[in-house]
mmCIF file of C-alpha atoms in Angstrom:
data_model
loop_
_atom_site.group_PDB
_atom_site.id
_atom_site.type_symbol
_atom_site.label_atom_id
_atom_site.label_comp_id
_atom_site.label_asym_id
_atom_site.label_seq_id
_atom_site.Cartn_x
_atom_site.Cartn_y
_atom_site.Cartn_z
ATOM 1 C CA MET A 1 -1.535 -16.279 4.060
ATOM 2 C CA LEU A 2 1.829 -15.241 5.474
ATOM 3 C CA VAL A 3 4.652 -15.071 2.916
ATOM 4 C CA ASP A 4 8.289 -14.765 3.972
ATOM 5 C CA VAL A 5 10.083 -12.735 1.271
ATOM 6 C CA SER A 6 13.482 -12.532 2.990
ATOM 7 C CA GLY A 7 14.856 -15.210 0.649
ATOM 8 C CA LEU A 8 14.396 -12.714 -2.187
ATOM 9 C CA GLY A 9 16.768 -10.267 -0.463
ATOM 10 C CA ILE A 10 13.995 -7.723 0.096
ATOM 11 C CA SER A 11 11.860 -6.707 3.042
ATOM 12 C CA GLY A 12 8.150 -7.191 3.461
ATOM 13 C CA TYR A 13 7.814 -3.402 3.320
ATOM 14 C CA GLN A 14 9.498 -3.348 -0.101
ATOM 15 C CA ALA A 15 7.346 -6.243 -1.286
ATOM 16 C CA ALA A 16 4.127 -4.536 -0.183
ATOM 17 C CA ASP A 17 5.126 -1.280 -1.878
ATOM 18 C CA TRP A 18 6.110 -3.070 -5.098
ATOM 19 C CA LEU A 19 2.879 -5.111 -5.213
ATOM 20 C CA ARG A 20 0.788 -1.971 -4.727
ATOM 21 C CA ALA A 21 2.698 0.117 -7.290
ATOM 22 C CA ASN A 22 3.195 -2.540 -9.953
ATOM 23 C CA ARG A 23 0.266 -4.953 -9.628
ATOM 24 C CA CYS A 24 -2.400 -2.919 -7.733
ATOM 25 C CA VAL A 25 -2.396 -5.572 -5.011
ATOM 26 C CA ASP A 26 -2.616 -4.475 -1.384
ATOM 27 C CA VAL A 27 -1.504 -6.835 1.347
ATOM 28 C CA GLY A 28 -2.904 -6.705 4.859
ATOM 29 C CA LEU A 29 0.353 -6.322 6.773
ATOM 30 C CA ALA A 30 4.064 -6.169 6.092
ATOM 31 C CA ASP A 31 7.120 -6.339 8.302
ATOM 32 C CA HIS A 32 10.866 -6.572 7.850
ATOM 33 C CA ARG A 33 10.619 -10.004 6.186
ATOM 34 C CA ARG A 34 6.973 -10.957 5.583
ATOM 35 C CA ILE A 35 3.770 -9.909 3.909
ATOM 36 C CA GLU A 36 0.308 -11.104 4.781
ATOM 37 C CA ALA A 37 -2.323 -11.543 2.087
ATOM 38 C CA GLN A 38 -5.918 -12.387 2.879
ATOM 39 C CA LEU A 39 -8.445 -14.283 0.835
ATOM 40 C CA SER A 40 -12.061 -14.088 1.959
ATOM 41 C CA ILE A 41 -15.462 -15.370 0.910
ATOM 42 C CA ALA A 42 -15.573 -12.446 -1.521
ATOM 43 C CA ASP A 43 -12.589 -13.886 -3.434
ATOM 44 C CA ASP A 44 -12.688 -16.539 -6.109
ATOM 45 C CA ALA A 45 -10.270 -18.396 -8.381
ATOM 46 C CA ALA A 46 -9.707 -15.239 -10.457
ATOM 47 C CA THR A 47 -8.576 -13.133 -7.485
ATOM 48 C CA ALA A 48 -6.442 -15.988 -6.172
ATOM 49 C CA ASP A 49 -4.818 -16.250 -9.629
ATOM 50 C CA LEU A 50 -4.245 -12.467 -9.591
ATOM 51 C CA LEU A 51 -2.440 -12.755 -6.254
ATOM 52 C CA LEU A 52 -0.319 -15.681 -7.454
ATOM 53 C CA ALA A 53 0.605 -13.823 -10.661
ATOM 54 C CA ALA A 54 1.539 -10.729 -8.633
ATOM 55 C CA LEU A 55 3.726 -12.801 -6.279
ATOM 56 C CA SER A 56 5.416 -14.478 -9.261
ATOM 57 C CA ALA A 57 6.099 -11.077 -10.824
ATOM 58 C CA LEU A 58 7.495 -9.833 -7.496
ATOM 59 C CA THR A 59 9.840 -12.825 -7.380
ATOM 60 C CA ALA A 60 11.092 -12.015 -10.877
ATOM 61 C CA ALA A 61 11.559 -8.310 -10.072
ATOM 62 C CA ALA A 62 13.104 -8.686 -6.603
ATOM 63 C CA GLY A 63 16.660 -8.658 -7.927
ATOM 64 C CA GLU A 64 16.117 -5.125 -9.263
ATOM 65 C CA LEU A 65 15.100 -3.765 -5.851
ATOM 66 C CA PRO A 66 17.673 -2.387 -3.398
ATOM 67 C CA ALA A 67 18.865 -4.740 -0.673
ATOM 68 C CA ALA A 68 16.628 -4.773 2.375
ATOM 69 C CA PRO A 69 17.835 -2.519 5.214
ATOM 70 C CA THR A 70 19.072 -4.431 8.240
ATOM 71 C CA MET A 71 16.940 -4.401 11.392
ATOM 72 C CA GLU A 72 18.351 -4.883 14.863
ATOM 73 C CA LEU A 73 16.205 -7.644 16.369
ATOM 74 C CA PRO A 74 16.881 -8.002 20.089
ATOM 75 C CA SER A 75 15.687 -10.963 22.085
ATOM 76 C CA LEU A 76 12.303 -10.610 23.739
ATOM 77 C CA ARG A 77 14.070 -10.539 27.100
ATOM 78 C CA ASP A 78 16.116 -7.526 25.948
ATOM 79 C CA LEU A 79 12.856 -5.661 25.379
ATOM 80 C CA GLU A 80 11.611 -6.220 28.932
ATOM 81 C CA LEU A 81 12.329 -2.747 30.239
ATOM 82 C CA GLU A 82 12.342 -1.720 33.875
ATOM 83 C CA THR A 83 9.365 0.321 35.062
ATOM 84 C CA VAL A 84 10.826 3.021 37.294
ATOM 85 C CA MET A 85 7.842 5.362 37.517
ATOM 86 C CA LEU A 86 4.088 4.838 37.521
ATOM 87 C CA PRO A 87 2.875 5.064 33.897
ATOM 88 C CA ARG A 88 0.294 7.720 34.766
ATOM 89 C CA ASP A 89 2.870 9.838 36.597
ATOM 90 C CA ALA A 90 5.311 9.599 33.670
ATOM 91 C CA PHE A 91 2.649 10.439 31.085
ATOM 92 C CA PHE A 92 1.485 13.534 32.974
ATOM 93 C CA ALA A 93 4.942 14.610 34.179
ATOM 94 C CA HIS A 94 6.820 17.644 32.946
ATOM 95 C CA ILE A 95 8.274 16.283 29.711
ATOM 96 C CA GLU A 96 10.771 17.139 27.026
ATOM 97 C CA ASP A 97 11.412 15.841 23.521
ATOM 98 C CA VAL A 98 15.048 14.780 23.135
ATOM 99 C CA PRO A 99 16.983 13.384 20.181
ATOM 100 C CA ILE A 100 16.533 9.629 20.311
ATOM 101 C CA GLU A 101 20.242 8.984 20.835
ATOM 102 C CA ARG A 102 20.038 11.075 24.042
ATOM 103 C CA ALA A 103 16.981 9.214 25.355
ATOM 104 C CA VAL A 104 18.841 6.115 26.552
ATOM 105 C CA GLY A 105 18.723 5.922 30.340
ATOM 106 C CA ARG A 106 15.839 8.413 30.557
ATOM 107 C CA VAL A 107 12.266 7.647 31.659
ATOM 108 C CA CYS A 108 9.863 7.320 28.742
ATOM 109 C CA ALA A 109 6.824 9.625 28.800
ATOM 110 C CA GLU A 110 4.967 8.184 25.794
ATOM 111 C CA GLN A 111 3.937 4.896 24.261
ATOM 112 C CA VAL A 112 5.932 3.704 21.239
ATOM 113 C CA THR A 113 4.321 0.825 19.377
ATOM 114 C CA PRO A 114 5.786 -0.560 16.142
ATOM 115 C CA TYR A 115 3.168 -1.864 13.751
ATOM 116 C CA PRO A 116 3.182 -4.687 13.020
ATOM 117 C CA PRO A 117 3.136 -6.369 15.464
ATOM 118 C CA GLY A 118 1.272 -3.673 17.430
ATOM 119 C CA ILE A 119 2.931 -4.468 20.758
ATOM 120 C CA PRO A 120 4.449 -1.495 22.628
ATOM 121 C CA VAL A 121 8.233 -1.441 22.930
ATOM 122 C CA LEU A 122 8.289 1.641 25.161
ATOM 123 C CA LEU A 123 5.671 2.625 27.704
ATOM 124 C CA PRO A 124 5.419 5.639 29.988
ATOM 125 C CA GLY A 125 7.431 5.034 33.142
ATOM 126 C CA GLU A 126 9.964 2.633 31.611
ATOM 127 C CA ARG A 127 13.687 3.321 31.529
ATOM 128 C CA ILE A 128 14.744 3.501 27.866
ATOM 129 C CA GLU A 129 17.521 1.064 26.957
ATOM 130 C CA GLN A 130 19.879 1.065 23.979
ATOM 131 C CA ASN A 131 18.644 -2.240 22.552
ATOM 132 C CA ALA A 132 15.084 -0.894 22.343
ATOM 133 C CA VAL A 133 16.293 2.292 20.635
ATOM 134 C CA ASP A 134 18.428 0.288 18.163
ATOM 135 C CA TYR A 135 15.446 -1.918 17.289
ATOM 136 C CA LEU A 136 13.090 1.014 16.790
ATOM 137 C CA VAL A 137 15.511 3.190 14.796
ATOM 138 C CA SER A 138 16.587 0.338 12.517
ATOM 139 C CA GLY A 139 12.936 -0.618 12.089
ATOM 140 C CA VAL A 140 11.858 2.869 11.044
ATOM 141 C CA ARG A 141 14.776 2.963 8.599
ATOM 142 C CA ALA A 142 13.521 -0.351 7.149
ATOM 143 C CA GLY A 143 9.904 0.851 6.862
ATOM 144 C CA LEU A 144 8.365 0.037 10.249
ATOM 145 C CA VAL A 145 5.400 2.252 11.131
ATOM 146 C CA ILE A 146 5.184 3.885 14.574
ATOM 147 C CA PRO A 147 1.597 5.199 14.731
ATOM 148 C CA ASP A 148 1.437 6.415 18.322
ATOM 149 C CA ALA A 149 4.703 8.236 19.048
ATOM 150 C CA ALA A 150 4.693 12.023 19.211
ATOM 151 C CA ASP A 151 7.384 11.914 16.500
ATOM 152 C CA ALA A 152 6.620 9.015 14.121
ATOM 153 C CA SER A 153 10.048 9.431 12.505
ATOM 154 C CA LEU A 154 11.580 8.682 15.924
ATOM 155 C CA GLU A 155 14.159 11.401 15.539
ATOM 156 C CA THR A 156 13.016 12.431 19.024
ATOM 157 C CA LEU A 157 11.443 10.692 21.986
ATOM 158 C CA ARG A 158 9.297 12.209 24.715
ATOM 159 C CA VAL A 159 10.892 11.689 28.124
ATOM 160 C CA VAL A 160 10.313 12.849 31.681
ATOM 161 C CA ALA A 161 12.198 16.105 32.241
#
């Protein structure tokens, strides 16, 4: 079940954290505006009622949470980056880690995959563009997880030297 919480003025990340801390309910995924809860054959009316009660309590408490951080959401076309070097060559090239604001225009030497959705935004060999950096930085600030980057905080990016 996918629940859009943006109407509450909070992010899915905030909702997931609040549900875990205040109702001991873990959701499967969260993003900048949604949470995903799963019911399986192991669940029954009691666990479904627990989830509904937790979501009702979240709705009541949402006004006490800080406003959701803004994420820069470029169009899908804006995230189609130009491959200027073979991925293998970029990955195994002489590399350097640079502050993310200095990475724009450089050739990426690592894979950077926000989760969710689990689709890479940057791949080795692609020229890094500002819209991709803005999306990733604003996402990390909002709670987006980057599991595969050398620096998960995205203060730096690995680029071809």
